[in-house]
PDB file of C-alpha atoms in Angstrom:
ATOM      1  CA  MET A   1     -14.859   9.513  -4.175  1.00  0.00           C
ATOM      2  CA  TYR A   2     -12.938  10.295  -1.010  1.00  0.00           C
ATOM      3  CA  LYS A   3     -10.986  13.631  -1.554  1.00  0.00           C
ATOM      4  CA  PRO A   4     -11.517  13.992  -5.304  1.00  0.00           C
ATOM      5  CA  GLU A   5      -9.282  17.105  -5.406  1.00  0.00           C
ATOM      6  CA  ILE A   6      -6.504  14.753  -5.021  1.00  0.00           C
ATOM      7  CA  SER A   7      -6.238  13.427  -8.761  1.00  0.00           C
ATOM      8  CA  ARG A   8      -2.909  11.435  -8.449  1.00  0.00           C
ATOM      9  CA  LEU A   9      -1.315   9.152  -5.995  1.00  0.00           C
ATOM     10  CA  TYR A  10       2.424   7.940  -5.937  1.00  0.00           C
ATOM     11  CA  HIS A  11       3.996   4.778  -4.883  1.00  0.00           C
ATOM     12  CA  TYR A  12       7.889   4.994  -4.114  1.00  0.00           C
ATOM     13  CA  GLN A  13       9.992   1.864  -4.583  1.00  0.00           C
ATOM     14  CA  SER A  14      13.422   0.563  -5.648  1.00  0.00           C
ATOM     15  CA  ILE A  15      14.045  -0.891  -9.134  1.00  0.00           C
ATOM     16  CA  GLU A  16      17.735  -1.992  -9.145  1.00  0.00           C
ATOM     17  CA  LEU A  17      18.646  -5.263  -7.541  1.00  0.00           C
ATOM     18  CA  GLU A  18      19.878  -4.877  -3.938  1.00  0.00           C
ATOM     19  CA  LEU A  19      22.047  -8.005  -3.939  1.00  0.00           C
ATOM     20  CA  LYS A  20      21.920  -9.996  -0.669  1.00  0.00           C
ATOM     21  CA  ASN A  21      23.304 -13.339  -1.750  1.00  0.00           C
ATOM     22  CA  THR A  22      24.143 -15.393  -4.751  1.00  0.00           C
ATOM     23  CA  LYS A  23      20.748 -17.238  -4.931  1.00  0.00           C
ATOM     24  CA  ASP A  24      19.026 -13.882  -4.895  1.00  0.00           C
ATOM     25  CA  PHE A  25      21.164 -12.793  -7.845  1.00  0.00           C
ATOM     26  CA  GLU A  26      20.483 -15.972  -9.874  1.00  0.00           C
ATOM     27  CA  ARG A  27      16.722 -15.729  -9.265  1.00  0.00           C
ATOM     28  CA  ARG A  28      16.186 -12.076  -9.565  1.00  0.00           C
ATOM     29  CA  ALA A  29      18.791 -10.338 -11.646  1.00  0.00           C
ATOM     30  CA  ILE A  30      17.933  -8.834 -14.920  1.00  0.00           C
ATOM     31  CA  VAL A  31      21.214  -7.686 -16.573  1.00  0.00           C
ATOM     32  CA  ILE A  32      20.746  -4.526 -18.554  1.00  0.00           C
ATOM     33  CA  GLY A  33      24.344  -3.232 -18.658  1.00  0.00           C
ATOM     34  CA  ASP A  34      27.903  -3.596 -17.238  1.00  0.00           C
ATOM     35  CA  ASN A  35      27.334  -4.060 -13.512  1.00  0.00           C
ATOM     36  CA  LEU A  36      23.823  -2.717 -13.876  1.00  0.00           C
ATOM     37  CA  PHE A  37      21.041  -5.124 -12.647  1.00  0.00           C
ATOM     38  CA  LEU A  38      17.304  -4.699 -12.136  1.00  0.00           C
ATOM     39  CA  ASP A  39      15.208  -6.610  -9.782  1.00  0.00           C
ATOM     40  CA  LYS A  40      12.914  -8.995 -11.510  1.00  0.00           C
ATOM     41  CA  TYR A  41      10.576  -8.925  -8.539  1.00  0.00           C
ATOM     42  CA  LYS A  42      10.154  -5.237  -8.939  1.00  0.00           C
ATOM     43  CA  LEU A  43      10.186  -4.873 -12.873  1.00  0.00           C
ATOM     44  CA  ASP A  44       7.840  -7.757 -13.730  1.00  0.00           C
ATOM     45  CA  PRO A  45       4.852  -6.449 -11.745  1.00  0.00           C
ATOM     46  CA  ILE A  46       5.250  -2.982 -13.392  1.00  0.00           C
ATOM     47  CA  LEU A  47       5.225  -4.427 -16.900  1.00  0.00           C
ATOM     48  CA  LYS A  48       2.250  -6.613 -16.118  1.00  0.00           C
ATOM     49  CA  ARG A  49       0.436  -3.708 -14.328  1.00  0.00           C
ATOM     50  CA  GLN A  50       0.466  -5.454 -10.939  1.00  0.00           C
ATOM     51  CA  ALA A  51       1.228  -4.196  -7.393  1.00  0.00           C
ATOM     52  CA  TYR A  52       2.286  -6.085  -4.351  1.00  0.00           C
ATOM     53  CA  PHE A  53      -0.044  -5.806  -1.485  1.00  0.00           C
ATOM     54  CA  SER A  54       1.799  -6.525   1.875  1.00  0.00           C
ATOM     55  CA  LYS A  55       0.515  -7.790   5.075  1.00  0.00           C
ATOM     56  CA  ALA A  56       0.400  -5.161   7.802  1.00  0.00           C
ATOM     57  CA  THR A  57       2.383  -7.662   9.990  1.00  0.00           C
ATOM     58  CA  THR A  58       5.414  -7.233   7.563  1.00  0.00           C
ATOM     59  CA  PHE A  59       5.471  -3.443   7.974  1.00  0.00           C
ATOM     60  CA  ASN A  60       8.380  -1.406   9.596  1.00  0.00           C
ATOM     61  CA  ASP A  61       6.187  -0.011  12.333  1.00  0.00           C
ATOM     62  CA  PRO A  62       6.355  -2.293  15.421  1.00  0.00           C
ATOM     63  CA  PHE A  63       2.966  -0.869  16.642  1.00  0.00           C
ATOM     64  CA  GLU A  64       1.208  -1.326  13.400  1.00  0.00           C
ATOM     65  CA  GLY A  65      -2.456  -2.401  14.321  1.00  0.00           C
ATOM     66  CA  VAL A  66      -1.788  -2.751  17.968  1.00  0.00           C
ATOM     67  CA  PHE A  67      -4.825  -1.043  19.629  1.00  0.00           C
ATOM     68  CA  ALA A  68      -6.913  -1.315  22.698  1.00  0.00           C
ATOM     69  CA  LEU A  69      -9.840  -3.507  21.879  1.00  0.00           C
ATOM     70  CA  SER A  70     -13.186  -3.465  23.865  1.00  0.00           C
ATOM     71  CA  SER A  71     -15.408  -6.534  23.815  1.00  0.00           C
ATOM     72  CA  ASP A  72     -18.782  -7.517  25.054  1.00  0.00           C
ATOM     73  CA  VAL A  73     -20.954 -10.742  25.111  1.00  0.00           C
ATOM     74  CA  SER A  74     -23.369  -9.140  22.659  1.00  0.00           C
ATOM     75  CA  SER A  75     -20.590  -9.518  20.033  1.00  0.00           C
ATOM     76  CA  ILE A  76     -21.318 -13.352  20.002  1.00  0.00           C
ATOM     77  CA  ASN A  77     -24.155 -13.091  17.610  1.00  0.00           C
ATOM     78  CA  ASP A  78     -22.002 -11.062  15.221  1.00  0.00           C
ATOM     79  CA  LEU A  79     -19.128 -13.457  15.583  1.00  0.00           C
ATOM     80  CA  MET A  80     -21.350 -16.389  14.774  1.00  0.00           C
ATOM     81  CA  GLU A  81     -22.558 -14.630  11.651  1.00  0.00           C
ATOM     82  CA  VAL A  82     -18.906 -13.854  10.550  1.00  0.00           C
ATOM     83  CA  LEU A  83     -18.080 -17.469  10.976  1.00  0.00           C
ATOM     84  CA  GLU A  84     -21.073 -18.491   8.838  1.00  0.00           C
ATOM     85  CA  ILE A  85     -20.067 -15.970   6.105  1.00  0.00           C
ATOM     86  CA  ALA A  86     -16.483 -17.285   6.207  1.00  0.00           C
ATOM     87  CA  GLY A  87     -17.831 -20.851   5.745  1.00  0.00           C
ATOM     88  CA  GLN A  88     -19.843 -19.789   2.797  1.00  0.00           C
ATOM     89  CA  LEU A  89     -16.992 -18.094   1.147  1.00  0.00           C
ATOM     90  CA  THR A  90     -14.608 -21.107   1.655  1.00  0.00           C
ATOM     91  CA  GLY A  91     -17.380 -23.662   0.663  1.00  0.00           C
ATOM     92  CA  PHE A  92     -17.117 -25.324   4.042  1.00  0.00           C
ATOM     93  CA  GLN A  93     -20.566 -26.342   5.291  1.00  0.00           C
ATOM     94  CA  ILE A  94     -20.651 -25.378   8.966  1.00  0.00           C
ATOM     95  CA  SER A  95     -24.283 -24.081   9.134  1.00  0.00           C
ATOM     96  CA  ASP A  96     -25.356 -26.661  11.680  1.00  0.00           C
ATOM     97  CA  LEU A  97     -22.274 -26.135  13.765  1.00  0.00           C
ATOM     98  CA  ILE A  98     -22.594 -22.402  13.707  1.00  0.00           C
ATOM     99  CA  HIS A  99     -26.275 -22.484  14.944  1.00  0.00           C
ATOM    100  CA  SER A 100     -25.378 -24.844  17.705  1.00  0.00           C
ATOM    101  CA  ASP A 101     -26.317 -23.525  21.120  1.00  0.00           C
ATOM    102  CA  THR A 102     -23.443 -25.369  22.586  1.00  0.00           C
ATOM    103  CA  LEU A 103     -20.937 -23.588  20.397  1.00  0.00           C
ATOM    104  CA  SER A 104     -22.595 -20.157  21.030  1.00  0.00           C
ATOM    105  CA  ASN A 105     -22.498 -20.719  24.751  1.00  0.00           C
ATOM    106  CA  GLN A 106     -18.802 -21.653  24.593  1.00  0.00           C
ATOM    107  CA  LEU A 107     -17.799 -18.759  22.486  1.00  0.00           C
ATOM    108  CA  ALA A 108     -19.619 -16.522  25.042  1.00  0.00           C
ATOM    109  CA  ALA A 109     -17.871 -18.065  27.980  1.00  0.00           C
ATOM    110  CA  SER A 110     -14.570 -17.681  26.096  1.00  0.00           C
ATOM    111  CA  LEU A 111     -15.183 -14.020  25.319  1.00  0.00           C
ATOM    112  CA  GLN A 112     -16.045 -13.449  28.945  1.00  0.00           C
ATOM    113  CA  GLU A 113     -13.076 -15.184  30.405  1.00  0.00           C
ATOM    114  CA  HIS A 114     -10.385 -14.263  27.928  1.00  0.00           C
ATOM    115  CA  PRO A 115     -11.711 -11.237  26.079  1.00  0.00           C
ATOM    116  CA  GLN A 116      -8.315  -9.789  24.984  1.00  0.00           C
ATOM    117  CA  ALA A 117      -7.074 -13.218  23.703  1.00  0.00           C
ATOM    118  CA  ILE A 118     -10.182 -13.898  21.594  1.00  0.00           C
ATOM    119  CA  THR A 119     -10.285 -10.226  20.238  1.00  0.00           C
ATOM    120  CA  LYS A 120      -6.616 -10.058  19.434  1.00  0.00           C
ATOM    121  CA  SER A 121      -6.602 -13.379  17.717  1.00  0.00           C
ATOM    122  CA  PHE A 122      -9.551 -12.246  15.371  1.00  0.00           C
ATOM    123  CA  THR A 123      -8.022  -9.008  14.544  1.00  0.00           C
ATOM    124  CA  ASP A 124      -4.695 -10.635  13.922  1.00  0.00           C
ATOM    125  CA  GLN A 125      -6.390 -12.791  11.401  1.00  0.00           C
ATOM    126  CA  ILE A 126      -7.916  -9.862   9.541  1.00  0.00           C
ATOM    127  CA  ARG A 127      -4.376  -8.225   9.330  1.00  0.00           C
ATOM    128  CA  GLN A 128      -2.839 -11.494   8.133  1.00  0.00           C
ATOM    129  CA  GLN A 129      -5.478 -11.801   5.326  1.00  0.00           C
ATOM    130  CA  THR A 130      -5.545  -8.261   4.232  1.00  0.00           C
ATOM    131  CA  GLY A 131      -2.898  -6.798   1.708  1.00  0.00           C
ATOM    132  CA  LEU A 132      -2.178  -3.200   1.871  1.00  0.00           C
ATOM    133  CA  TYR A 133      -0.464  -1.088  -0.931  1.00  0.00           C
ATOM    134  CA  CYS A 134       0.962   2.237   0.315  1.00  0.00           C
ATOM    135  CA  LEU A 135       0.840   5.525  -1.454  1.00  0.00           C
ATOM    136  CA  THR A 136       1.268   9.266  -0.935  1.00  0.00           C
ATOM    137  CA  ALA A 137       0.010  12.481  -2.676  1.00  0.00           C
ATOM    138  CA  ASP A 138       3.537  14.056  -2.807  1.00  0.00           C
ATOM    139  CA  PRO A 139       5.925  12.976  -5.462  1.00  0.00           C
ATOM    140  CA  GLU A 140       8.622  15.464  -4.388  1.00  0.00           C
ATOM    141  CA  ASP A 141       9.164  14.469  -0.717  1.00  0.00           C
ATOM    142  CA  MET A 142      12.877  14.316  -0.005  1.00  0.00           C
ATOM    143  CA  ILE A 143      12.596  12.010   2.989  1.00  0.00           C
ATOM    144  CA  MET A 144      10.281   9.514   1.185  1.00  0.00           C
ATOM    145  CA  TRP A 145      12.717   9.313  -1.703  1.00  0.00           C
ATOM    146  CA  ALA A 146      15.580   8.604   0.775  1.00  0.00           C
ATOM    147  CA  HIS A 147      13.723   6.075   2.692  1.00  0.00           C
ATOM    148  CA  TYR A 148      11.454   4.270   0.160  1.00  0.00           C
ATOM    149  CA  GLY A 149      12.934   5.474  -3.222  1.00  0.00           C
ATOM    150  CA  SER A 150      16.322   3.569  -2.592  1.00  0.00           C
ATOM    151  CA  ASN A 151      18.135   6.748  -1.590  1.00  0.00           C
ATOM    152  CA  HIS A 152      16.929   8.678  -4.641  1.00  0.00           C
ATOM    153  CA  SER A 153      18.126   5.840  -7.070  1.00  0.00           C
ATOM    154  CA  GLY A 154      14.609   4.326  -7.206  1.00  0.00           C
ATOM    155  CA  ILE A 155      11.471   5.309  -8.857  1.00  0.00           C
ATOM    156  CA  ALA A 156       7.858   6.447  -8.043  1.00  0.00           C
ATOM    157  CA  LEU A 157       4.850   5.127  -9.752  1.00  0.00           C
ATOM    158  CA  GLU A 158       2.086   7.750 -10.579  1.00  0.00           C
ATOM    159  CA  PHE A 159      -1.570   6.465 -10.485  1.00  0.00           C
ATOM    160  CA  ASP A 160      -4.666   8.226 -11.814  1.00  0.00           C
ATOM    161  CA  ARG A 161      -7.491   8.434  -9.297  1.00  0.00           C
ATOM    162  CA  THR A 162     -11.033   7.929 -10.860  1.00  0.00           C
ATOM    163  CA  PRO A 163     -14.350   6.864  -9.241  1.00  0.00           C
ATOM    164  CA  GLU A 164     -14.116   3.636 -11.098  1.00  0.00           C
ATOM    165  CA  SER A 165     -10.740   2.594  -9.729  1.00  0.00           C
ATOM    166  CA  ASN A 166      -9.637   1.230  -6.365  1.00  0.00           C
ATOM    167  CA  CYS A 167      -7.094   4.142  -6.315  1.00  0.00           C
ATOM    168  CA  GLY A 168     -10.132   6.523  -6.397  1.00  0.00           C
ATOM    169  CA  THR A 169     -12.589   4.691  -4.390  1.00  0.00           C
ATOM    170  CA  MET A 170     -11.118   2.281  -1.891  1.00  0.00           C
ATOM    171  CA  THR A 171      -8.064   4.307  -1.001  1.00  0.00           C
ATOM    172  CA  PHE A 172      -7.897   6.541   2.019  1.00  0.00           C
ATOM    173  CA  GLU A 173      -5.502   8.658   4.080  1.00  0.00           C
ATOM    174  CA  VAL A 174      -3.789   6.973   7.080  1.00  0.00           C
ATOM    175  CA  ASP A 175      -4.987   8.596  10.400  1.00  0.00           C
ATOM    176  CA  TYR A 176      -2.149   9.466  12.858  1.00  0.00           C
ATOM    177  CA  PHE A 177      -2.654   9.444  16.492  1.00  0.00           C
ATOM    178  CA  THR A 178      -0.757  10.338  19.760  1.00  0.00           C
ATOM    179  CA  SER A 179      -2.751   7.822  21.828  1.00  0.00           C
ATOM    180  CA  PRO A 180      -4.048   4.631  20.327  1.00  0.00           C
ATOM    181  CA  PRO A 181      -7.865   4.695  19.659  1.00  0.00           C
ATOM    182  CA  GLU A 182     -10.068   2.106  21.208  1.00  0.00           C
ATOM    183  CA  ILE A 183     -11.790  -0.072  18.786  1.00  0.00           C
ATOM    184  CA  SER A 184     -14.897  -2.019  19.517  1.00  0.00           C
ATOM    185  CA  PHE A 185     -14.577  -5.762  18.742  1.00  0.00           C
ATOM    186  CA  GLY A 186     -18.388  -5.809  18.209  1.00  0.00           C
ATOM    187  CA  ALA A 187     -18.072  -2.973  15.672  1.00  0.00           C
ATOM    188  CA  ILE A 188     -15.380  -4.773  13.795  1.00  0.00           C
ATOM    189  CA  LEU A 189     -17.451  -7.846  13.519  1.00  0.00           C
ATOM    190  CA  ARG A 190     -20.528  -5.841  12.411  1.00  0.00           C
ATOM    191  CA  ASP A 191     -18.321  -3.983   9.802  1.00  0.00           C
ATOM    192  CA  CYS A 192     -16.934  -7.345   8.436  1.00  0.00           C
ATOM    193  CA  ILE A 193     -20.623  -8.531   7.936  1.00  0.00           C
ATOM    194  CA  LYS A 194     -21.655  -5.285   6.126  1.00  0.00           C
ATOM    195  CA  LEU A 195     -18.679  -5.317   3.885  1.00  0.00           C
ATOM    196  CA  SER A 196     -19.352  -8.966   2.931  1.00  0.00           C
ATOM    197  CA  LYS A 197     -22.858  -8.063   1.805  1.00  0.00           C
ATOM    198  CA  SER A 198     -22.091  -4.889  -0.093  1.00  0.00           C
ATOM    199  CA  LYS A 199     -22.500  -5.223  -3.727  1.00  0.00           C
ATOM    200  CA  SER A 200     -20.632  -2.343  -5.464  1.00  0.00           C
ATOM    201  CA  LEU A 201     -17.243  -0.838  -5.060  1.00  0.00           C
ATOM    202  CA  ILE A 202     -18.826   2.540  -4.145  1.00  0.00           C
ATOM    203  CA  GLU A 203     -20.949   0.948  -1.477  1.00  0.00           C
ATOM    204  CA  LYS A 204     -17.870  -0.881  -0.005  1.00  0.00           C
ATOM    205  CA  ALA A 205     -16.003   2.448  -0.133  1.00  0.00           C
ATOM    206  CA  ASN A 206     -18.714   4.296   1.691  1.00  0.00           C
ATOM    207  CA  LEU A 207     -18.786   1.629   4.455  1.00  0.00           C
ATOM    208  CA  MET A 208     -15.013   1.477   4.858  1.00  0.00           C
ATOM    209  CA  SER A 209     -14.447   5.171   5.120  1.00  0.00           C
ATOM    210  CA  ASN A 210     -16.058   5.484   8.555  1.00  0.00           C
ATOM    211  CA  SER A 211     -15.602   1.946   9.773  1.00  0.00           C
ATOM    212  CA  SER A 212     -13.702   0.300  12.669  1.00  0.00           C
ATOM    213  CA  LEU A 213     -11.853  -1.586  10.051  1.00  0.00           C
ATOM    214  CA  ARG A 214     -10.362   1.640   8.683  1.00  0.00           C
ATOM    215  CA  LYS A 215      -9.253   2.479  12.177  1.00  0.00           C
ATOM    216  CA  LEU A 216      -7.621  -1.016  12.554  1.00  0.00           C
ATOM    217  CA  LEU A 217      -5.866  -0.985   9.076  1.00  0.00           C
ATOM    218  CA  TYR A 218      -5.327   2.644   8.330  1.00  0.00           C
ATOM    219  CA  SER A 219      -4.074   4.146  11.469  1.00  0.00           C
ATOM    220  CA  LYS A 220      -0.391   4.761  12.724  1.00  0.00           C
ATOM    221  CA  THR A 221       1.267   6.731  15.469  1.00  0.00           C
ATOM    222  CA  SER A 222       2.103  10.325  14.934  1.00  0.00           C
ATOM    223  CA  LYS A 223       5.817   9.572  14.585  1.00  0.00           C
ATOM    224  CA  TRP A 224       4.973   8.577  10.949  1.00  0.00           C
ATOM    225  CA  LYS A 225       2.929  11.553  10.014  1.00  0.00           C
ATOM    226  CA  TYR A 226       5.707  12.945   7.884  1.00  0.00           C
ATOM    227  CA  GLU A 227       4.865  10.186   5.274  1.00  0.00           C
ATOM    228  CA  SER A 228       1.401  11.658   4.617  1.00  0.00           C
ATOM    229  CA  GLU A 229       0.454   8.064   3.711  1.00  0.00           C
ATOM    230  CA  TRP A 230      -2.515   6.799   1.863  1.00  0.00           C
ATOM    231  CA  ARG A 231      -3.487   3.075   1.671  1.00  0.00           C
ATOM    232  CA  THR A 232      -5.586   0.800  -0.446  1.00  0.00           C
ATOM    233  CA  SER A 233      -6.398  -2.824   0.285  1.00  0.00           C
ATOM    234  CA  ASN A 234      -6.780  -6.221  -1.473  1.00  0.00           C
ATOM    235  CA  LEU A 235      -5.805  -9.744  -0.766  1.00  0.00           C
ATOM    236  CA  PRO A 236      -2.146 -10.099   0.074  1.00  0.00           C
ATOM    237  CA  GLY A 237       0.324 -10.707  -2.875  1.00  0.00           C
ATOM    238  CA  LEU A 238       0.419  -9.615  -6.467  1.00  0.00           C
ATOM    239  CA  GLN A 239      -2.859  -7.978  -7.650  1.00  0.00           C
ATOM    240  CA  ASP A 240      -3.938  -5.573 -10.444  1.00  0.00           C
ATOM    241  CA  MET A 241      -2.490  -2.098  -9.977  1.00  0.00           C
ATOM    242  CA  PRO A 242      -5.042   0.081  -7.895  1.00  0.00           C
ATOM    243  CA  GLY A 243      -5.357   2.580 -10.855  1.00  0.00           C
ATOM    244  CA  LYS A 244      -3.963   3.380 -14.217  1.00  0.00           C
ATOM    245  CA  LEU A 245      -0.370   3.832 -14.281  1.00  0.00           C
ATOM    246  CA  VAL A 246       0.180   7.370 -15.759  1.00  0.00           C
ATOM    247  CA  SER A 247       3.911   7.768 -15.377  1.00  0.00           C
ATOM    248  CA  ILE A 248       7.168   6.541 -13.865  1.00  0.00           C
ATOM    249  CA  ILE A 249       9.309   9.084 -12.077  1.00  0.00           C
ATOM    250  CA  PHE A 250      12.870   8.693 -11.779  1.00  0.00           C
ATOM    251  CA  GLY A 251      14.914   9.660  -8.639  1.00  0.00           C
ATOM    252  CA  TYR A 252      17.715  12.074  -9.256  1.00  0.00           C
ATOM    253  CA  ASN A 253      20.294   9.301  -8.683  1.00  0.00           C
ATOM    254  CA  VAL A 254      18.906   6.901 -11.070  1.00  0.00           C
ATOM    255  CA  LYS A 255      21.384   5.613 -13.620  1.00  0.00           C
ATOM    256  CA  LEU A 256      21.019   6.571 -17.245  1.00  0.00           C
ATOM    257  CA  GLY A 257      21.022   2.947 -18.386  1.00  0.00           C
ATOM    258  CA  VAL A 258      17.963   2.299 -16.164  1.00  0.00           C
ATOM    259  CA  ILE A 259      16.096   5.186 -17.651  1.00  0.00           C
ATOM    260  CA  GLU A 260      16.991   4.161 -21.192  1.00  0.00           C
ATOM    261  CA  TYR A 261      15.957   0.531 -20.454  1.00  0.00           C
ATOM    262  CA  LEU A 262      12.482   1.370 -19.001  1.00  0.00           C
ATOM    263  CA  LYS A 263      11.622   3.918 -21.860  1.00  0.00           C
ATOM    264  CA  SER A 264      12.714   1.184 -24.528  1.00  0.00           C
ATOM    265  CA  ARG A 265      10.140  -1.494 -23.029  1.00  0.00           C
ATOM    266  CA  GLU A 266       7.247  -1.958 -25.326  1.00  0.00           C
ATOM    267  CA  GLU A 267       4.893  -2.907 -22.312  1.00  0.00           C
ATOM    268  CA  LEU A 268       5.301   0.688 -21.053  1.00  0.00           C
ATOM    269  CA  LYS A 269       4.260   2.382 -24.183  1.00  0.00           C
ATOM    270  CA  GLY A 270       1.740   5.033 -23.326  1.00  0.00           C
ATOM    271  CA  VAL A 271       3.260   5.579 -19.949  1.00  0.00           C
ATOM    272  CA  SER A 272       5.141   8.970 -19.574  1.00  0.00           C
ATOM    273  CA  PHE A 273       8.382   9.489 -17.887  1.00  0.00           C
ATOM    274  CA  LYS A 274       9.362  12.181 -15.393  1.00  0.00           C
ATOM    275  CA  CYS A 275      12.394  13.011 -13.474  1.00  0.00           C
ATOM    276  CA  ILE A 276      13.157  14.477 -10.019  1.00  0.00           C
ATOM    277  CA  HIS A 277      15.893  17.008  -9.737  1.00  0.00           C
ATOM    278  CA  PRO A 278      17.209  18.981  -6.834  1.00  0.00           C
ATOM    279  CA  ASP A 279      16.155  22.718  -6.904  1.00  0.00           C
ATOM    280  CA  LYS A 280      19.223  24.265  -5.238  1.00  0.00           C
ATOM    281  CA  SER A 281      17.740  27.663  -5.159  1.00  0.00           C
ATOM    282  CA  ASN A 282      15.215  26.593  -2.461  1.00  0.00           C
ATOM    283  CA  TYR A 283      16.601  23.277  -1.202  1.00  0.00           C
ATOM    284  CA  LYS A 284      13.627  21.193  -2.537  1.00  0.00           C
ATOM    285  CA  LEU A 285      13.096  18.438  -5.063  1.00  0.00           C
ATOM    286  CA  LYS A 286      11.259  19.331  -8.226  1.00  0.00           C
ATOM    287  CA  MET A 287       9.529  16.959 -10.746  1.00  0.00           C
ATOM    288  CA  TYR A 288       9.975  17.612 -14.384  1.00  0.00           C
ATOM    289  CA  ASP A 289       8.781  15.959 -17.580  1.00  0.00           C
ATOM    290  CA  GLU A 290      11.766  14.220 -19.339  1.00  0.00           C
ATOM    291  CA  ASP A 291      11.439  16.475 -22.408  1.00  0.00           C
ATOM    292  CA  ASP A 292      10.944  19.651 -20.341  1.00  0.00           C
ATOM    293  CA  ILE A 293      13.242  22.203 -21.812  1.00  0.00           C
ATOM    294  CA  THR A 294      14.005  23.920 -18.438  1.00  0.00           C
ATOM    295  CA  PHE A 295      15.077  20.602 -17.052  1.00  0.00           C
ATOM    296  CA  GLN A 296      17.322  19.953 -20.082  1.00  0.00           C
ATOM    297  CA  VAL A 297      18.982  23.412 -19.786  1.00  0.00           C
ATOM    298  CA  GLN A 298      19.467  22.859 -16.144  1.00  0.00           C
ATOM    299  CA  ARG A 299      21.042  19.505 -16.681  1.00  0.00           C
ATOM    300  CA  VAL A 300      23.502  21.093 -19.304  1.00  0.00           C
ATOM    301  CA  MET A 301      24.403  24.026 -17.001  1.00  0.00           C
ATOM    302  CA  GLU A 302      25.260  21.662 -14.133  1.00  0.00           C
ATOM    303  CA  SER A 303      27.486  19.562 -16.357  1.00  0.00           C
ATOM    304  CA  ILE A 304      29.829  22.471 -17.160  1.00  0.00           C
ATOM    305  CA  PRO A 305      32.797  22.522 -14.829  1.00  0.00           C
TER     306      PRO A 305
END
């Protein structure tokens, strides 16, 4: 398992409905109190133990996946094999077409004449068809709570990492760079072929950990290094959570009604609840269990005028 010393990973997100228009309200609002609305699109997946895997093309980094790609004609055989595998996966019988000398020659000519266009088109398809779920190893990061935890009024989901789960096996740290790495188009094709033929989760993870696909999907500019991001991948959209949901952590601005509502849900039985609170003695955030006596005393002391 990659970095087994990291036993838990966290996902910051909002939970209240951030109203944009009337249609959003009608479709997504869950009323839990006076002027207190949860977002159905955020709550339902948690109750069903699902996570939304986003396409990299929708991320907030304009340079996400934009790298220099090297290509050579020797990549043609790999490209033909990838196309054949794709045909098998979709059930479309293209074997005769794939083994056509005419097609092979045409692809070779195209790769020679328009290498950047061909390689970019292929890698764009990988990014379009891969869903990513973003995590971090630090549940007390002030900037992450501000940016992704709805300005401290959201939540963080805590996941257990085990060798049997995607969170433990198919989850890796993002690599940060000052100048974009060059990625071989042929290497990407060969890695696609190897992954398609691997049998077990551990085998896939070992291949992915040192692959060109990891460079493509798990790299960002150093401007984002403060996030200390981890990622796991799946098909885009709602999928099973990457690991066991251990706890829900409330930002320090979460309304009491939201806390009481989530704690009352039968679907979250067995999930623990924690709270983030500012430690004013050292200007840091600190995580407490909900029933932590130190936290309760601190709350009472701060409520005294």
